[in-house]
Amino acid sequence: MGLSDWESVDKSMRMCNEFINALQGEQELCNKACEKGMQADRVNTDGARKTNTGLAAAGGVLRGHNGRWKAGFARNIGVYSIVEAKLWGIHGEFIQAWKTEARRLILETDSLSTVQLIQRSDQEESANAILREIKKMLRWNWTTNLIHTHREGNRVTDKMATIALTKDLGLYYFR
């Protein structure tokens, strides 16, 4: 990433942290929804797609229950639909959260249709392999809460996914 890319990610992260701080009460409610009395790590994910080329990418950020950065990723996935890009973002953050031993997780995405797609029980036999993998991950030994958030809460991940569109195919981790 060039300096301007990093500056842009940094600015987006600051804006996102300000948004999270402004919504402290909502975060507490989400933590209680995940498991009463227990605090949860928070994940934000997003996907992006260039309509003229069909190239898609995903990005995600994992924060501890205190809102501090734990890890992030950006991934250029090639030619996919926007829904598939968003699913890849969720999949990538589930992997990252598991590797950091997060066992209570609130996952936020600004795509209500993607949340609904994952939550439908009839998707177990889906032809979409990434959706099937996410459904399996939800059964791992952890507590997860998948929720829809407003676009303003996803600025960092939106920027990470957008930056990934300018990179070679592949996965980029940030710790």
PDB file of C-alpha atoms in Angstrom:
ATOM      1  CA  MET A   1       0.000   0.000   0.000  1.00  0.00           C
ATOM      2  CA  GLY A   2       1.154   3.476  -0.798  1.00  0.00           C
ATOM      3  CA  LEU A   3       1.318   6.188   1.840  1.00  0.00           C
ATOM      4  CA  SER A   4      -1.941   7.771   0.661  1.00  0.00           C
ATOM      5  CA  ASP A   5      -3.712   4.398   1.011  1.00  0.00           C
ATOM      6  CA  TRP A   6      -2.468   4.036   4.586  1.00  0.00           C
ATOM      7  CA  GLU A   7      -3.417   7.628   5.391  1.00  0.00           C
ATOM      8  CA  SER A   8      -6.880   6.969   4.021  1.00  0.00           C
ATOM      9  CA  VAL A   9      -7.257   3.763   6.078  1.00  0.00           C
ATOM     10  CA  ASP A  10      -5.984   5.606   9.167  1.00  0.00           C
ATOM     11  CA  LYS A  11      -8.464   8.447   8.646  1.00  0.00           C
ATOM     12  CA  SER A  12     -11.302   5.960   8.115  1.00  0.00           C
ATOM     13  CA  MET A  13     -10.283   4.061  11.263  1.00  0.00           C
ATOM     14  CA  ARG A  14     -10.363   7.276  13.306  1.00  0.00           C
ATOM     15  CA  MET A  15     -13.806   8.114  11.944  1.00  0.00           C
ATOM     16  CA  CYS A  16     -15.047   4.606  12.690  1.00  0.00           C
ATOM     17  CA  ASN A  17     -13.662   4.746  16.242  1.00  0.00           C
ATOM     18  CA  GLU A  18     -15.446   8.067  16.764  1.00  0.00           C
ATOM     19  CA  PHE A  19     -18.657   6.475  15.515  1.00  0.00           C
ATOM     20  CA  ILE A  20     -18.197   3.476  17.815  1.00  0.00           C
ATOM     21  CA  ASN A  21     -17.531   5.744  20.785  1.00  0.00           C
ATOM     22  CA  ALA A  22     -20.683   7.705  19.983  1.00  0.00           C
ATOM     23  CA  LEU A  23     -22.638   4.457  20.013  1.00  0.00           C
ATOM     24  CA  GLN A  24     -21.239   3.085  23.285  1.00  0.00           C
ATOM     25  CA  GLY A  25     -24.739   2.338  24.554  1.00  0.00           C
ATOM     26  CA  GLU A  26     -25.542   0.339  21.427  1.00  0.00           C
ATOM     27  CA  GLN A  27     -22.317  -1.639  21.835  1.00  0.00           C
ATOM     28  CA  GLU A  28     -23.349  -2.570  25.371  1.00  0.00           C
ATOM     29  CA  LEU A  29     -26.723  -3.768  24.088  1.00  0.00           C
ATOM     30  CA  CYS A  30     -25.026  -5.864  21.402  1.00  0.00           C
ATOM     31  CA  ASN A  31     -22.689  -7.377  23.971  1.00  0.00           C
ATOM     32  CA  LYS A  32     -25.682  -8.363  26.105  1.00  0.00           C
ATOM     33  CA  ALA A  33     -27.386  -9.847  23.061  1.00  0.00           C
ATOM     34  CA  CYS A  34     -24.325 -11.996  22.456  1.00  0.00           C
ATOM     35  CA  GLU A  35     -24.258 -13.311  26.019  1.00  0.00           C
ATOM     36  CA  LYS A  36     -25.637 -11.542  29.068  1.00  0.00           C
ATOM     37  CA  GLY A  37     -22.897 -10.209  31.319  1.00  0.00           C
ATOM     38  CA  MET A  38     -20.077 -11.233  28.952  1.00  0.00           C
ATOM     39  CA  GLN A  39     -18.200  -8.871  26.667  1.00  0.00           C
ATOM     40  CA  ALA A  40     -17.703  -9.684  23.020  1.00  0.00           C
ATOM     41  CA  ASP A  41     -15.178  -8.815  20.353  1.00  0.00           C
ATOM     42  CA  ARG A  42     -16.621  -6.852  17.457  1.00  0.00           C
ATOM     43  CA  VAL A  43     -16.097  -7.480  13.755  1.00  0.00           C
ATOM     44  CA  ASN A  44     -17.058  -5.253  10.849  1.00  0.00           C
ATOM     45  CA  THR A  45     -16.930  -6.542   7.283  1.00  0.00           C
ATOM     46  CA  ASP A  46     -17.724  -5.266   3.832  1.00  0.00           C
ATOM     47  CA  GLY A  47     -17.399  -6.139   0.183  1.00  0.00           C
ATOM     48  CA  ALA A  48     -16.846  -4.006  -2.899  1.00  0.00           C
ATOM     49  CA  ARG A  49     -17.226  -4.615  -6.629  1.00  0.00           C
ATOM     50  CA  LYS A  50     -16.270  -2.702  -9.744  1.00  0.00           C
ATOM     51  CA  THR A  51     -19.286  -2.811 -12.029  1.00  0.00           C
ATOM     52  CA  ASN A  52     -17.261  -2.260 -15.205  1.00  0.00           C
ATOM     53  CA  THR A  53     -14.902  -5.240 -14.609  1.00  0.00           C
ATOM     54  CA  GLY A  54     -16.798  -7.424 -12.138  1.00  0.00           C
ATOM     55  CA  LEU A  55     -13.716  -7.521  -9.889  1.00  0.00           C
ATOM     56  CA  ALA A  56     -14.661  -7.869  -6.239  1.00  0.00           C
ATOM     57  CA  ALA A  57     -12.913  -7.540  -2.903  1.00  0.00           C
ATOM     58  CA  ALA A  58     -13.623  -7.870   0.793  1.00  0.00           C
ATOM     59  CA  GLY A  59     -12.318  -6.232   3.926  1.00  0.00           C
ATOM     60  CA  GLY A  60     -12.735  -6.672   7.633  1.00  0.00           C
ATOM     61  CA  VAL A  61     -11.679  -5.337  11.008  1.00  0.00           C
ATOM     62  CA  LEU A  62     -11.588  -7.185  14.332  1.00  0.00           C
ATOM     63  CA  ARG A  63     -11.675  -5.151  17.534  1.00  0.00           C
ATOM     64  CA  GLY A  64     -11.557  -6.309  21.118  1.00  0.00           C
ATOM     65  CA  HIS A  65     -14.509  -5.788  23.453  1.00  0.00           C
ATOM     66  CA  ASN A  66     -12.927  -2.446  24.423  1.00  0.00           C
ATOM     67  CA  GLY A  67     -12.991  -1.225  20.804  1.00  0.00           C
ATOM     68  CA  ARG A  68      -9.220  -1.503  20.276  1.00  0.00           C
ATOM     69  CA  TRP A  69      -7.817  -2.829  16.997  1.00  0.00           C
ATOM     70  CA  LYS A  70      -6.834  -6.515  17.011  1.00  0.00           C
ATOM     71  CA  ALA A  71      -6.533  -7.362  13.318  1.00  0.00           C
ATOM     72  CA  GLY A  72      -7.785  -6.563   9.854  1.00  0.00           C
ATOM     73  CA  PHE A  73      -7.652  -7.834   6.308  1.00  0.00           C
ATOM     74  CA  ALA A  74      -8.257  -6.845   2.712  1.00  0.00           C
ATOM     75  CA  ARG A  75      -8.704  -9.412  -0.044  1.00  0.00           C
ATOM     76  CA  ASN A  76      -8.975  -9.075  -3.798  1.00  0.00           C
ATOM     77  CA  ILE A  77     -11.056 -12.131  -4.730  1.00  0.00           C
ATOM     78  CA  GLY A  78     -11.427 -11.726  -8.490  1.00  0.00           C
ATOM     79  CA  VAL A  79     -14.705 -11.716 -10.432  1.00  0.00           C
ATOM     80  CA  TYR A  80     -17.646 -12.237  -8.073  1.00  0.00           C
ATOM     81  CA  SER A  81     -21.011 -10.663  -7.291  1.00  0.00           C
ATOM     82  CA  ILE A  82     -21.290  -8.025  -4.565  1.00  0.00           C
ATOM     83  CA  VAL A  83     -23.151 -10.493  -2.326  1.00  0.00           C
ATOM     84  CA  GLU A  84     -20.331 -13.012  -2.721  1.00  0.00           C
ATOM     85  CA  ALA A  85     -17.795 -10.287  -1.909  1.00  0.00           C
ATOM     86  CA  LYS A  86     -19.680  -9.503   1.305  1.00  0.00           C
ATOM     87  CA  LEU A  87     -19.815 -13.220   2.154  1.00  0.00           C
ATOM     88  CA  TRP A  88     -16.040 -13.460   1.608  1.00  0.00           C
ATOM     89  CA  GLY A  89     -15.658 -10.551   4.052  1.00  0.00           C
ATOM     90  CA  ILE A  90     -17.675 -12.368   6.703  1.00  0.00           C
ATOM     91  CA  HIS A  91     -15.797 -15.615   6.080  1.00  0.00           C
ATOM     92  CA  GLY A  92     -12.434 -13.842   6.339  1.00  0.00           C
ATOM     93  CA  GLU A  93     -13.289 -12.185   9.632  1.00  0.00           C
ATOM     94  CA  PHE A  94     -14.644 -15.415  11.111  1.00  0.00           C
ATOM     95  CA  ILE A  95     -11.284 -17.057  10.298  1.00  0.00           C
ATOM     96  CA  GLN A  96      -9.358 -14.128  11.744  1.00  0.00           C
ATOM     97  CA  ALA A  97     -11.493 -13.974  14.897  1.00  0.00           C
ATOM     98  CA  TRP A  98     -11.081 -17.717  15.477  1.00  0.00           C
ATOM     99  CA  LYS A  99      -7.302 -17.467  15.079  1.00  0.00           C
ATOM    100  CA  THR A 100      -7.165 -14.673  17.685  1.00  0.00           C
ATOM    101  CA  GLU A 101      -9.196 -16.882  20.035  1.00  0.00           C
ATOM    102  CA  ALA A 102     -12.236 -14.620  20.055  1.00  0.00           C
ATOM    103  CA  ARG A 103     -15.056 -16.820  21.346  1.00  0.00           C
ATOM    104  CA  ARG A 104     -17.755 -14.198  21.839  1.00  0.00           C
ATOM    105  CA  LEU A 105     -18.268 -12.259  18.651  1.00  0.00           C
ATOM    106  CA  ILE A 106     -20.567  -9.584  17.288  1.00  0.00           C
ATOM    107  CA  LEU A 107     -20.259  -9.418  13.512  1.00  0.00           C
ATOM    108  CA  GLU A 108     -21.627  -6.323  11.802  1.00  0.00           C
ATOM    109  CA  THR A 109     -22.180  -5.770   8.104  1.00  0.00           C
ATOM    110  CA  ASP A 110     -24.037  -3.017   6.293  1.00  0.00           C
ATOM    111  CA  SER A 111     -25.773  -5.511   3.988  1.00  0.00           C
ATOM    112  CA  LEU A 112     -29.144  -6.507   5.423  1.00  0.00           C
ATOM    113  CA  SER A 113     -29.751  -8.914   2.524  1.00  0.00           C
ATOM    114  CA  THR A 114     -26.479 -10.728   3.322  1.00  0.00           C
ATOM    115  CA  VAL A 115     -27.439 -11.044   7.008  1.00  0.00           C
ATOM    116  CA  GLN A 116     -30.838 -12.442   5.998  1.00  0.00           C
ATOM    117  CA  LEU A 117     -29.254 -14.833   3.496  1.00  0.00           C
ATOM    118  CA  ILE A 118     -26.981 -16.292   6.179  1.00  0.00           C
ATOM    119  CA  GLN A 119     -29.742 -16.506   8.781  1.00  0.00           C
ATOM    120  CA  ARG A 120     -32.112 -18.479   6.553  1.00  0.00           C
ATOM    121  CA  SER A 121     -32.098 -22.079   7.702  1.00  0.00           C
ATOM    122  CA  ASP A 122     -32.791 -23.381   4.172  1.00  0.00           C
ATOM    123  CA  GLN A 123     -29.327 -22.281   3.030  1.00  0.00           C
ATOM    124  CA  GLU A 124     -27.545 -25.352   4.505  1.00  0.00           C
ATOM    125  CA  GLU A 125     -27.703 -27.052   1.121  1.00  0.00           C
ATOM    126  CA  SER A 126     -26.829 -23.933  -0.850  1.00  0.00           C
ATOM    127  CA  ALA A 127     -24.868 -24.274  -4.072  1.00  0.00           C
ATOM    128  CA  ASN A 128     -22.720 -21.368  -2.865  1.00  0.00           C
ATOM    129  CA  ALA A 129     -19.635 -22.882  -1.200  1.00  0.00           C
ATOM    130  CA  ILE A 130     -18.698 -19.760   0.770  1.00  0.00           C
ATOM    131  CA  LEU A 131     -22.207 -19.533   2.226  1.00  0.00           C
ATOM    132  CA  ARG A 132     -22.041 -23.202   3.269  1.00  0.00           C
ATOM    133  CA  GLU A 133     -18.679 -22.545   4.968  1.00  0.00           C
ATOM    134  CA  ILE A 134     -20.090 -19.585   6.898  1.00  0.00           C
ATOM    135  CA  LYS A 135     -23.033 -21.718   8.051  1.00  0.00           C
ATOM    136  CA  LYS A 136     -20.538 -24.339   9.317  1.00  0.00           C
ATOM    137  CA  MET A 137     -18.487 -21.660  11.091  1.00  0.00           C
ATOM    138  CA  LEU A 138     -21.581 -20.468  12.949  1.00  0.00           C
ATOM    139  CA  ARG A 139     -21.708 -23.915  14.576  1.00  0.00           C
ATOM    140  CA  TRP A 140     -18.129 -23.734  15.891  1.00  0.00           C
ATOM    141  CA  ASN A 141     -17.635 -23.618  19.644  1.00  0.00           C
ATOM    142  CA  TRP A 142     -18.300 -19.894  20.104  1.00  0.00           C
ATOM    143  CA  THR A 143     -21.088 -17.401  20.573  1.00  0.00           C
ATOM    144  CA  THR A 144     -21.783 -15.213  17.550  1.00  0.00           C
ATOM    145  CA  ASN A 145     -24.305 -12.532  16.793  1.00  0.00           C
ATOM    146  CA  LEU A 146     -24.611 -11.427  13.164  1.00  0.00           C
ATOM    147  CA  ILE A 147     -26.269  -8.031  12.861  1.00  0.00           C
ATOM    148  CA  HIS A 148     -26.953  -5.339  10.293  1.00  0.00           C
ATOM    149  CA  THR A 149     -25.309  -1.964  10.894  1.00  0.00           C
ATOM    150  CA  HIS A 150     -25.522   1.358   9.120  1.00  0.00           C
ATOM    151  CA  ARG A 151     -23.024   2.223   6.438  1.00  0.00           C
ATOM    152  CA  GLU A 152     -21.434   4.875   8.683  1.00  0.00           C
ATOM    153  CA  GLY A 153     -20.276   2.127  11.040  1.00  0.00           C
ATOM    154  CA  ASN A 154     -18.466   0.325   8.245  1.00  0.00           C
ATOM    155  CA  ARG A 155     -16.262   3.063   6.792  1.00  0.00           C
ATOM    156  CA  VAL A 156     -12.964   1.361   7.630  1.00  0.00           C
ATOM    157  CA  THR A 157     -13.918  -1.964   6.106  1.00  0.00           C
ATOM    158  CA  ASP A 158     -15.439  -0.257   3.087  1.00  0.00           C
ATOM    159  CA  LYS A 159     -12.142   1.535   2.508  1.00  0.00           C
ATOM    160  CA  MET A 160     -10.121  -1.674   3.016  1.00  0.00           C
ATOM    161  CA  ALA A 161     -12.258  -3.520   0.456  1.00  0.00           C
ATOM    162  CA  THR A 162     -11.949  -0.611  -1.974  1.00  0.00           C
ATOM    163  CA  ILE A 163      -8.164  -0.540  -1.559  1.00  0.00           C
ATOM    164  CA  ALA A 164      -8.015  -4.307  -2.165  1.00  0.00           C
ATOM    165  CA  LEU A 165      -9.590  -3.715  -5.573  1.00  0.00           C
ATOM    166  CA  THR A 166      -6.420  -1.844  -6.575  1.00  0.00           C
ATOM    167  CA  LYS A 167      -4.118  -4.693  -5.497  1.00  0.00           C
ATOM    168  CA  ASP A 168      -3.190  -8.025  -7.022  1.00  0.00           C
ATOM    169  CA  LEU A 169      -5.412 -11.012  -6.306  1.00  0.00           C
ATOM    170  CA  GLY A 170      -4.712 -12.201  -2.806  1.00  0.00           C
ATOM    171  CA  LEU A 171      -5.109 -11.724   0.899  1.00  0.00           C
ATOM    172  CA  TYR A 172      -3.516  -8.912   2.908  1.00  0.00           C
ATOM    173  CA  TYR A 173      -3.472  -9.065   6.734  1.00  0.00           C
ATOM    174  CA  PHE A 174      -2.987  -6.127   9.072  1.00  0.00           C
ATOM    175  CA  ARG A 175      -2.078  -6.664  12.714  1.00  0.00           C
TER     176      ARG A 175
END
